[in-house]
Coordinates of C-alpha atoms in Angstrom, one line a residue:
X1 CA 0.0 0.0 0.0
X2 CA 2.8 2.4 1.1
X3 CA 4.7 1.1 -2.3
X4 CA 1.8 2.3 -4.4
X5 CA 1.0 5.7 -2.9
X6 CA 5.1 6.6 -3.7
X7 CA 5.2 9.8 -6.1
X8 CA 6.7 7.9 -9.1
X9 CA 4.6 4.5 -8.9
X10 CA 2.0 4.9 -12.1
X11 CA 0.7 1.8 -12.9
X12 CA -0.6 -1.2 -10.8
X13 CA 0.3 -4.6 -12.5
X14 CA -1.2 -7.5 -11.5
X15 CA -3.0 -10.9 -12.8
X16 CA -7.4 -10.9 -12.9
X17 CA -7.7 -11.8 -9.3
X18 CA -4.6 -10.3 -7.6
X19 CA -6.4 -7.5 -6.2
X20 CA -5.7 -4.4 -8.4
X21 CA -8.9 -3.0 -7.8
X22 CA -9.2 -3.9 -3.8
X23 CA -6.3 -1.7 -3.1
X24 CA -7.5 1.0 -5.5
X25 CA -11.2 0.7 -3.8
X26 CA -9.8 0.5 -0.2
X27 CA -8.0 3.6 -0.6
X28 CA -10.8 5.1 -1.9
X29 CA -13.2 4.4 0.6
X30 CA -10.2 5.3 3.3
X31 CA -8.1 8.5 4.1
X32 CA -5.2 6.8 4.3
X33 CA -2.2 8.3 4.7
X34 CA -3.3 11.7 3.8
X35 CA -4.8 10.6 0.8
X36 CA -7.7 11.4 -1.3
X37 CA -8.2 8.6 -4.0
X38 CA -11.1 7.9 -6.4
X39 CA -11.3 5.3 -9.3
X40 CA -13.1 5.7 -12.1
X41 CA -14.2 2.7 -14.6
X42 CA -13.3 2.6 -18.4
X43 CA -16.8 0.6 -19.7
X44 CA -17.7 -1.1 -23.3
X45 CA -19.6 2.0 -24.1
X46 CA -16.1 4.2 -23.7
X47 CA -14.3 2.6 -25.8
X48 CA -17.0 2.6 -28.4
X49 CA -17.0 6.1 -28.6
X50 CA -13.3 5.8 -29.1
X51 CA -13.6 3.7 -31.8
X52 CA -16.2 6.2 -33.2
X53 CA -14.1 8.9 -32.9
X54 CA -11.3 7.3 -34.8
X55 CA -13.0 7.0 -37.8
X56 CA -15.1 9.9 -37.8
X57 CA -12.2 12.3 -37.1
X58 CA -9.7 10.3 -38.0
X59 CA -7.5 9.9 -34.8
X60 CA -4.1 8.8 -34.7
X61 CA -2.3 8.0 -31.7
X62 CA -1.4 11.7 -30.8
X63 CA -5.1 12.3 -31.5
X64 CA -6.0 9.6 -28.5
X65 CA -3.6 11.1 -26.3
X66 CA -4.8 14.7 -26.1
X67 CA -8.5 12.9 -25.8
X68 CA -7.3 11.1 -22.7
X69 CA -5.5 14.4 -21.4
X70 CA -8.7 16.0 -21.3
X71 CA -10.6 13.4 -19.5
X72 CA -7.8 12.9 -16.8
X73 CA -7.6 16.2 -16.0
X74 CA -11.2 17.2 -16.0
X75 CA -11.7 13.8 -13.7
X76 CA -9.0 15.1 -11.7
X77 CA -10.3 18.9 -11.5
X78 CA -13.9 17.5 -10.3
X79 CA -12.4 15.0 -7.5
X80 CA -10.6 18.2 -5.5
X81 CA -12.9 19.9 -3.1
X82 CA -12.0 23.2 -0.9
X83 CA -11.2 21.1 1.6
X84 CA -8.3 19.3 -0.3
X85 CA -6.9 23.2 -1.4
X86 CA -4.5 25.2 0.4
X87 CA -6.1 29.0 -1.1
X88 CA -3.0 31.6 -2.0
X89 CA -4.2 35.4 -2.6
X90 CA -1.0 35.7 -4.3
X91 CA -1.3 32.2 -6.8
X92 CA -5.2 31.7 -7.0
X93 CA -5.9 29.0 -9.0
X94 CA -9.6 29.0 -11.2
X95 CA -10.0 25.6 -11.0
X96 CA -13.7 26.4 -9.4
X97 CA -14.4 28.6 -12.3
X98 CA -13.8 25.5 -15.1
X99 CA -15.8 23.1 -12.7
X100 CA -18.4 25.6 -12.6
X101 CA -18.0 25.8 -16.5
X102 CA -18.6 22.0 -16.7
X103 CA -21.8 22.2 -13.9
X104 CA -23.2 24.5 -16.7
X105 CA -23.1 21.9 -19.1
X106 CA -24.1 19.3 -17.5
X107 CA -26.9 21.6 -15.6
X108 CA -25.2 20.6 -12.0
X109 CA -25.5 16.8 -12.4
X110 CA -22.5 16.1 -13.6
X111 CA -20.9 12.8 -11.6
X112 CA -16.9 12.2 -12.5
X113 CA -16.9 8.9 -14.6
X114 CA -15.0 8.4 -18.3
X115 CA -18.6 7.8 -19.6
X116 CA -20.1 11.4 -18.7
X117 CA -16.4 13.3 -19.4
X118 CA -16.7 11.4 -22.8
X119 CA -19.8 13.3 -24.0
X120 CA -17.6 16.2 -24.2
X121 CA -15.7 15.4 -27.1
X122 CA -19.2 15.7 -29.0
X123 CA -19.3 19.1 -27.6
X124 CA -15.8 20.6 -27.3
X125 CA -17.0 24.0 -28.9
X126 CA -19.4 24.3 -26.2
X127 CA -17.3 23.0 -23.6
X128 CA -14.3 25.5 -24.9
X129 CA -17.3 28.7 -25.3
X130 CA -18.2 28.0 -21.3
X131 CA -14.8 28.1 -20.0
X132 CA -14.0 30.8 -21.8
X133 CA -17.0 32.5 -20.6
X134 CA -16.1 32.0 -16.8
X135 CA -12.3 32.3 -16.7
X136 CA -13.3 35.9 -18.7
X137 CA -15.5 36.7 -16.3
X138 CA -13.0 36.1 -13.6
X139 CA -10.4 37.9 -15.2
X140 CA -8.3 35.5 -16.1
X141 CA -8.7 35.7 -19.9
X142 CA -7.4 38.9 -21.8
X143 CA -8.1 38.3 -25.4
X144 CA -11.0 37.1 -27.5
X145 CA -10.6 33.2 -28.6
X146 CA -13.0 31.9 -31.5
X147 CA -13.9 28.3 -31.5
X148 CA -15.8 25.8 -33.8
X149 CA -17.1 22.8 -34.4
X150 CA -14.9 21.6 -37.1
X151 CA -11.5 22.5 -35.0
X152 CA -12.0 19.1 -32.9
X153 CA -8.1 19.3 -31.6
X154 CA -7.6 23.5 -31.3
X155 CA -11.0 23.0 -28.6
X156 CA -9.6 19.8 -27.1
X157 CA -6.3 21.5 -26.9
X158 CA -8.0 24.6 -25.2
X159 CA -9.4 22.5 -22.7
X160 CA -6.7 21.3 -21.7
X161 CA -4.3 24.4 -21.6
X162 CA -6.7 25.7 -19.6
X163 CA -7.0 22.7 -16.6
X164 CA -3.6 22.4 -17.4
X165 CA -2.9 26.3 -16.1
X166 CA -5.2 26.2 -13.2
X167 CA -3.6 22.5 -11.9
X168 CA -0.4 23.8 -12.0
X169 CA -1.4 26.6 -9.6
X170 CA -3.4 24.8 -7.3
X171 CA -1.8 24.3 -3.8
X172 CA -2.5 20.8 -2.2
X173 CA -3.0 20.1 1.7
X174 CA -3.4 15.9 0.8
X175 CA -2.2 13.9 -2.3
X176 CA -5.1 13.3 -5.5
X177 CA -4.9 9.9 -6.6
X178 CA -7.1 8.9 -9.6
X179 CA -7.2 5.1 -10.5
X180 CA -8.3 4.1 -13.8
X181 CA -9.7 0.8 -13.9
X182 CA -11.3 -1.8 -16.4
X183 CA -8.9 -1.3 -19.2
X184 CA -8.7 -5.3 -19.5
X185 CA -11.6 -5.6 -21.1
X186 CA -12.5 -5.1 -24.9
X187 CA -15.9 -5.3 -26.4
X188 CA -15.6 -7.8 -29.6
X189 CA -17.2 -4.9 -31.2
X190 CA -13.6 -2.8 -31.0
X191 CA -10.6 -4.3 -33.2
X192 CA -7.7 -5.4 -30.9
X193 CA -5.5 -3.4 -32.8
X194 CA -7.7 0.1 -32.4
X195 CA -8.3 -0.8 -28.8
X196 CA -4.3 -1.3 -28.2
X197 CA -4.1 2.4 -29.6
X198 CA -6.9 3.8 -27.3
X199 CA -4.8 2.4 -24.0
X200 CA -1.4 2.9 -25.4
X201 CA -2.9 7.0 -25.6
X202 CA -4.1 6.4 -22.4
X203 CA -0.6 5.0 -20.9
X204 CA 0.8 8.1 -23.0
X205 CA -1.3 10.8 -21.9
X206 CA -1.0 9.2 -17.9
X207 CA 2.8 9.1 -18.1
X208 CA 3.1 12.8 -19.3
X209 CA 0.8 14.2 -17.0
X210 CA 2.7 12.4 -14.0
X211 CA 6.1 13.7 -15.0
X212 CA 5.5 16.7 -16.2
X213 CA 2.5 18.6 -15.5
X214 CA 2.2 17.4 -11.7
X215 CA 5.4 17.8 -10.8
X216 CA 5.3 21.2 -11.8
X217 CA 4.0 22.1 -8.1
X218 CA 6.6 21.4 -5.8
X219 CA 5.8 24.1 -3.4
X220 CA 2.7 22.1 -3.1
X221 CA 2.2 19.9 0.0
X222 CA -0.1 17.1 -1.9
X223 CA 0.4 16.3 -5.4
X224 CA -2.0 14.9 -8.4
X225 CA -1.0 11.1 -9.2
X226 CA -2.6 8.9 -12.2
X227 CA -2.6 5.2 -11.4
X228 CA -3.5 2.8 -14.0
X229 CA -4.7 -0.8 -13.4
X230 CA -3.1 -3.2 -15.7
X231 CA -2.6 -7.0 -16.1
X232 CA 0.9 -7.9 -16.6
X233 CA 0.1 -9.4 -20.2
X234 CA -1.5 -6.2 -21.8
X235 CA 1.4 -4.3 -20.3
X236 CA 3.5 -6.2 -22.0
X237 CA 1.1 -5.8 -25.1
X238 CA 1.4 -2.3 -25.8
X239 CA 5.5 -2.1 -26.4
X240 CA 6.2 0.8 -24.4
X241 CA 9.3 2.6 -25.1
X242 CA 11.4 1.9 -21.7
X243 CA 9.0 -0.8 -20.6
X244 CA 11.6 -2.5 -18.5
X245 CA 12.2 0.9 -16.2
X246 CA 8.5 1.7 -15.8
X247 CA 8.1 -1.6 -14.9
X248 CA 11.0 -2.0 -12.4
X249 CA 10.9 2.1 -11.4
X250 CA 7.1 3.8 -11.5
X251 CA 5.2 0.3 -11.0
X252 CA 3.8 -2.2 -8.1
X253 CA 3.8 -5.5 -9.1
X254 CA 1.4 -7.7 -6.8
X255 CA 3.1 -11.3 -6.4
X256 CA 1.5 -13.6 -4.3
X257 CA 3.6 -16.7 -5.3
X258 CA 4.7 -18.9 -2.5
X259 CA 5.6 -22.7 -2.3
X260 CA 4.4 -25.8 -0.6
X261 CA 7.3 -25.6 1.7
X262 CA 6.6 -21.7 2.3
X263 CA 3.5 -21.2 2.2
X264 CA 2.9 -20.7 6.2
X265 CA 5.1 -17.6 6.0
X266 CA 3.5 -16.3 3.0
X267 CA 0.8 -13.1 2.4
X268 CA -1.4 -15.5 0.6
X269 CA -1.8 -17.3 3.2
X270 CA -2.4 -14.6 5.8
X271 CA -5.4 -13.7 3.8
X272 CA -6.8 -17.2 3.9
X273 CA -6.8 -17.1 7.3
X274 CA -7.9 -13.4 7.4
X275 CA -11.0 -14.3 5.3
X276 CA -11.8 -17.0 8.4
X277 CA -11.1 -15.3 10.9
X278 CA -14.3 -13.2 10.6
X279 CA -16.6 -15.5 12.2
X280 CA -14.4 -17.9 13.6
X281 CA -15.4 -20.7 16.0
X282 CA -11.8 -21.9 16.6
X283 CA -9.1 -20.6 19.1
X284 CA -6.5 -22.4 17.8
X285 CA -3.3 -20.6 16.6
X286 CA -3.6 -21.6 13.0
X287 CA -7.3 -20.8 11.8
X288 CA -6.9 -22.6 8.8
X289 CA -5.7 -25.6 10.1
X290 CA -8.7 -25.6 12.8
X291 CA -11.1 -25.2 9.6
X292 CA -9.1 -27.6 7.0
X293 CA -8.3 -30.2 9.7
X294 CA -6.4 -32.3 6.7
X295 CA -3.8 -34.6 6.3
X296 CA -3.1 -36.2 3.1
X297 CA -0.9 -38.6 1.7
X298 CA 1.9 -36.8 0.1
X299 CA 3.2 -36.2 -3.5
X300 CA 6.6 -35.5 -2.4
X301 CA 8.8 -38.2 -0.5
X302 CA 10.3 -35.3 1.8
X303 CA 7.2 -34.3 3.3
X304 CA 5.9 -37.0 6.0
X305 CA 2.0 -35.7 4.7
X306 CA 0.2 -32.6 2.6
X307 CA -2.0 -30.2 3.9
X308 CA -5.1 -28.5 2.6
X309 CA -3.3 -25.0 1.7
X310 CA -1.3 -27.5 -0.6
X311 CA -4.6 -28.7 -2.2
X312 CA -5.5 -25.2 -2.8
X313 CA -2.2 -23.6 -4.7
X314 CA -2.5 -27.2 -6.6
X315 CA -6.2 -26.1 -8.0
X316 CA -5.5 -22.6 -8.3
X317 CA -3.1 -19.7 -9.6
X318 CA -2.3 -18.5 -6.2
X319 CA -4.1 -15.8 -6.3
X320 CA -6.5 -14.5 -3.3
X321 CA -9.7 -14.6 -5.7
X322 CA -9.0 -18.5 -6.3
X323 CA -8.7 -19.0 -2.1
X324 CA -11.8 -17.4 -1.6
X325 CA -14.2 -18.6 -4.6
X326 CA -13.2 -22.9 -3.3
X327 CA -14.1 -21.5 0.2
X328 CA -16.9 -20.4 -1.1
X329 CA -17.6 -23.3 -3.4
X330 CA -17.2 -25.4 -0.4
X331 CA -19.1 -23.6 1.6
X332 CA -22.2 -23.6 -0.5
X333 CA -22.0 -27.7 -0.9
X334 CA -22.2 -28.1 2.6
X335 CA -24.7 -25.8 3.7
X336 CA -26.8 -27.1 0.8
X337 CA -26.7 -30.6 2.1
X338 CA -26.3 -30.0 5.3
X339 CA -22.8 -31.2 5.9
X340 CA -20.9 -31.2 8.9
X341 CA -21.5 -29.2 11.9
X342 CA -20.0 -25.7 10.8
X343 CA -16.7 -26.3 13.0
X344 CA -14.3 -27.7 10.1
X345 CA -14.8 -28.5 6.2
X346 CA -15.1 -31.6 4.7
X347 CA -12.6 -33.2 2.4
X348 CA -15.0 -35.5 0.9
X349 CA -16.7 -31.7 -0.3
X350 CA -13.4 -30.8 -1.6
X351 CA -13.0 -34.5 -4.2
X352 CA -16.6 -34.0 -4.9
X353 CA -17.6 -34.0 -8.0
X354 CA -20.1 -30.8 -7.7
X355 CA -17.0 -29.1 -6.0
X356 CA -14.5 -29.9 -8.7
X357 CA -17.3 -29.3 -11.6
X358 CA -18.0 -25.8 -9.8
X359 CA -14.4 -24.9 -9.8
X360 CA -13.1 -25.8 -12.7
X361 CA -16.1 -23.6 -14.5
X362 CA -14.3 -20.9 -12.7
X363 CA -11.2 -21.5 -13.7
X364 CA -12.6 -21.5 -17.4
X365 CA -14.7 -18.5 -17.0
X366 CA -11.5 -16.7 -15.7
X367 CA -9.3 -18.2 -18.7
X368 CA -12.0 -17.1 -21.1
X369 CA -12.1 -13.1 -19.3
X370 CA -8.1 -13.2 -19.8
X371 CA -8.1 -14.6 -23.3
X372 CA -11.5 -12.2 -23.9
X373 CA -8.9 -9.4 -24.8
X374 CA -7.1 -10.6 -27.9
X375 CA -9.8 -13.2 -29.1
X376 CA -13.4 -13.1 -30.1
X377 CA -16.0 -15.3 -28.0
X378 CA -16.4 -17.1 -31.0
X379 CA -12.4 -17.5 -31.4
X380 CA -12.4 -18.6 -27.7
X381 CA -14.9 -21.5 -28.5
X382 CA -12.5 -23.0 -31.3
X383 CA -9.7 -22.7 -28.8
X384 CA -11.6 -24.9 -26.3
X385 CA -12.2 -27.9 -29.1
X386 CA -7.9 -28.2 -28.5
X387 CA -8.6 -30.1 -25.3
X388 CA -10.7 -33.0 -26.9
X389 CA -7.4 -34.0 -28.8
X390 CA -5.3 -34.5 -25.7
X391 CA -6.2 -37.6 -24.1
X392 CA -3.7 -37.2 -21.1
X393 CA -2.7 -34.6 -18.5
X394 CA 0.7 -35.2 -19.0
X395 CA 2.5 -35.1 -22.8
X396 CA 5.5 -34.4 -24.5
X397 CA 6.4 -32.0 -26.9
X398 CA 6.1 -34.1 -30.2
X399 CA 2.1 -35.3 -28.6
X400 CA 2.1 -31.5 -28.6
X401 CA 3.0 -31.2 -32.7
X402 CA 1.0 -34.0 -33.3
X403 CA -2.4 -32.8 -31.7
X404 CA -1.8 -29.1 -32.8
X405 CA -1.8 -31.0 -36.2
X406 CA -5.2 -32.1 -35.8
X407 CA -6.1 -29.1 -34.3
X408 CA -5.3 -27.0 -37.7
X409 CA -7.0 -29.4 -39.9
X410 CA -10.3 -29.3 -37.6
X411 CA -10.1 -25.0 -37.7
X412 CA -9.6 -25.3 -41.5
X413 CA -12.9 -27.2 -41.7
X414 CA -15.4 -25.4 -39.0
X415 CA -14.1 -21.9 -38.5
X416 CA -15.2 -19.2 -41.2
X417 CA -12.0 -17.2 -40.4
X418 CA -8.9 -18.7 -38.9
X419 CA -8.1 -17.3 -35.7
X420 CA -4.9 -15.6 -35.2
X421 CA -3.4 -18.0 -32.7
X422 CA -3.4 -21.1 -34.7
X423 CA -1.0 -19.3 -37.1
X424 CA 2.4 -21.0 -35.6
X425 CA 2.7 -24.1 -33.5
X426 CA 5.5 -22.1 -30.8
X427 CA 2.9 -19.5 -30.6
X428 CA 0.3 -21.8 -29.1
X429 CA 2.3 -23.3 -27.3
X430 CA 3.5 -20.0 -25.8
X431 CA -0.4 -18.9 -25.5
X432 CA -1.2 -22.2 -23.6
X433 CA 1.9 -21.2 -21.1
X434 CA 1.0 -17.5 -20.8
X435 CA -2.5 -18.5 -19.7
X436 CA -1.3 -20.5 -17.0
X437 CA -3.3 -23.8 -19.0
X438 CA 0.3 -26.0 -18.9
X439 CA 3.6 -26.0 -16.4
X440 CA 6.7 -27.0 -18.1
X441 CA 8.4 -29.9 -16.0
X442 CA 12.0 -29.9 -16.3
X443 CA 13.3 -33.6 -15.0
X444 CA 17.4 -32.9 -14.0
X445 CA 20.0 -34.9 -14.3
X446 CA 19.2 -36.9 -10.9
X447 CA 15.8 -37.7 -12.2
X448 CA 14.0 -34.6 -9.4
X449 CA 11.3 -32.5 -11.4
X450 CA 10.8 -28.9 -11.6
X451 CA 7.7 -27.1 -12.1
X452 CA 7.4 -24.1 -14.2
X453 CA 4.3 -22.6 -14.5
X454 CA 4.2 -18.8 -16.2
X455 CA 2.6 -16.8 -13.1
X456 CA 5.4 -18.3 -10.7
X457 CA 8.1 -17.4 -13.3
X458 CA 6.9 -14.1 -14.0
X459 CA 7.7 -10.9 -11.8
X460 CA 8.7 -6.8 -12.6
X461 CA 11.9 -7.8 -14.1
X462 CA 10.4 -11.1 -16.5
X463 CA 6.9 -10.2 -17.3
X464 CA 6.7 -12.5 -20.4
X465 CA 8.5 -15.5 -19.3
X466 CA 8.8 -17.7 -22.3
X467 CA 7.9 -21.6 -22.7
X468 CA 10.4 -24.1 -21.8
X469 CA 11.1 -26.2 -24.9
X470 CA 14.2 -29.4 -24.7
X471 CA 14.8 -32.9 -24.3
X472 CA 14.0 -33.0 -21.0
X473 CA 11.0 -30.8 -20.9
X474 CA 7.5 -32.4 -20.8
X475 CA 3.8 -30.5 -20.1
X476 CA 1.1 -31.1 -17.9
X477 CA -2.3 -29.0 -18.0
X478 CA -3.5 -27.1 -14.6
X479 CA -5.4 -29.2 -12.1
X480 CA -7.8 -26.7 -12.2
X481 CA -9.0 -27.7 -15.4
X482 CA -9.1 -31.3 -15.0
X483 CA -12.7 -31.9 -14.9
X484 CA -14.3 -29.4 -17.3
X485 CA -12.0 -31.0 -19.5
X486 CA -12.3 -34.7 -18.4
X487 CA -8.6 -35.3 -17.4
X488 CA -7.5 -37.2 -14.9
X489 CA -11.2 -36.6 -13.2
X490 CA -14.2 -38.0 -14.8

């Protein structure tokens, strides 16, 4: 939390379920620290006016990037109240007079999300005209500007000289901290390629504000911040120029690996026993181990026995979402069929069928979100008919070659356009990796295996971590998606 609230730290990077938007919502909800935070929500309909606005006024990426200027800074100018101001006779700022500009417009029900700031670009000669109006009328505009309707960018670029000019004034008692959140997912009705371009203007016009316009305060005591919420995947998507220093300099990177001979000391853990200890029943020292009383033969001849916690990072991506939906899955199960007596919960819930058929549609649901960004629904729905030619968990890389053989001769005779990732067999393979669907096992030279799975290579300084591929590499799919797709579990 402390990490994220530093002056430099821009983006939040983390995997769906990590918790981007739990920090960003906590702080907003809190004063933490000092700190005034809101979070505003990019929706379908935002980026379709995006997309509309590209081909109606033919937007490049510069074009995007003065867009997004406008919004942050209007979204920014509407979330600082008098309280949050430190008022100088000397270096008055006239912020109040643009907000009252946009009240105007908006006829005083005007509510600070992308959707309602977005209506502006259909009106920026207006917009422009109102400002104008009130910074004349407060004195702070000497000459006579003309505006129209067909000079889109000179209004948009108005706008923003003018929030620009008042931000820059503004004194701060407490840090502004605006995140921007849902820019992971794309309507099939957007292109990948023009939605890239809308979020790389948004990166653009996010990084330029944060080290250039904000920091020109520095008398100020609080200053404005832009944090964006990104997965690690699409950050890696958008080939920013000095990707590797904004990633190790201006980001947080939420990691909640941990290991089966770790785990107890681990955060991920903490918060499996922080979602029990709510309404506990137990007075143990370990709450988890009072409510997953387990002990089960184990998989590794070092360990005398495996716990439940080992159970769960085998069936998920060790992520907090995946320890609280099989909770909740479990939960559910028991209180439907009135299992147990609410003290502990049941193993025999946990191997059920119902549990693992529940779960494993989760973990699907979530693949299909992830995947949701660079693929079509429809695209997605090919992509699943890859499982029905792997008849094991386990396989080598020439079963691999062999399957994705079959795979390209069954796209080539049911899908009306070929989807993008079946263009090259070391790209699927590398898709299958990145989406956490395989773990590479690397078998040494004393015959001891090593599993490599892409969210436990993958931190700040490898954010694509690329597929293991030799001799003594073989695959396994994620247990987590053993029984939607009948391996191993039927």
């Amino acid at each position: 939390m402390d990490e994220l609230l530093s002056p430099n730290v821009y983006f939040l990077i983390g995997e769906k379920g990590t918790g981007k938007t739990a920090y960003a919502t906590f702080l907003s909800n809190n004063n933490y620290k000092e700190t005034k935070a809101s979070v505003s929500y990019l929706a379908a309909t935002d980026y379709e006016k995006f997309y509309t606005l590209k081909k109606n006024k033919n937007l490049d990426l510069t074009g995007y990037v003065g867009i997004w200027k406008v919004i942050l800074l209007l979204l920014l100018a509407k979330n600082v109240s008098e309280q949050d101001k430190v008022v100088s006779i000397f270096n008055k700022s006239n912020i109040s007079d643009l907000n009252s500009a946009i009240d105007e417009y908006y006829m005083n029900a005007f509510s600070p999300e992308i959707t309602n700031v977005m209506k502006i670009m259909d009106e920026s000669e207006i917009i422009a005209k109102l400002i104008s109006k009130y910074t004349e009328a407060a004195g702070t505009v000497a000459k006579k500007i003309e505006f129209s309707e067909t000079r889109f960018q000179h209004n948009l670029f108005y706008i923003e000289k003018s929030f620009s000019d008042a931000i820059t004034k503004l004194k701060l008692n407490k840090d502004i901290v605006l995140f921007i959140d849902g820019i992971d997912i794309r309507p099939d009705i957007i292109p990948y390629i023009d939605y890239i371009e809308c979020i790389k203007g948004l990166v653009n016009a996010t990084w330029t504000l944060n080290t250039g316009l904000f920091h020109k305060g520095k008398d100020s005591k609080g200053l404005f911040k832009i944090v964006l919420l990104l997965r690690p995947d699409i950050f890696n998507s958008l080939n920013l120029q000095n990707a590797t220093n904004k990633l190790l300099d201006n980001s947080v990177f939420l990691d909640w690996r941990t290991t089966y001979q770790t785990y107890k000391k681990s955060y991920l853990y903490e918060v499996a026993k922080k979602l029990l200890s709510y309404q506990q029943a137990c007075n143990e020292e370990d709450i988890f181990e009072c409510y997953f009383p387990w002990e089960i033969a184990s998989t590794n001849p070092e360990r005398e026995c495996d716990t439940a916690f080992m159970e769960f990072l085998k069936i998920s991506l060790s992520r907090p979402r995946d320890i609280l939906v099989i909770m909740q899955y479990m939960q559910r199960i028991m209180k439907k069929d009135n299992l147990g007596d609410g003290k502990f919960f049941s193993k025999e819930v946990f191997d059920s069928n119902e549990f693992q058929n529940n779960y494993s549609k989760y973990f699907m649901s979530s693949l299909k979100d992830q995947l949701s960004f660079y693929y079509s629904s429809v695209d997605f729905e090919h992509f699943l008919k890859l499982f029905d030619f792997f008849k094991n968990a386990d396989f080598t890389y020439e079963e691999y070659i062999s399957n994705y053989d079959k795979f390209i001769d069954y796209i080539l005779e049911n899908a009306e356009e070929i989807p993008e990732f079946i263009d090259d067999k070391q790209k699927l393979l590398q898709l299958l990796y990145d989406s956490n669907i395989i773990t590479a096992i690397e078998i040494d030279e004393n015959g001891k295996k090593y599993f490599h799975f892409s969210y436990r290579e993958k931190d700040s300084a490898n954010i694509n971590p690329k597929v293991w591929i030799g001799d003594n590499i073989s695959y396994r799919f994620h247990y987590g998606l053993y029984k939607k797709t009948k391996m191993g579990r039927y």
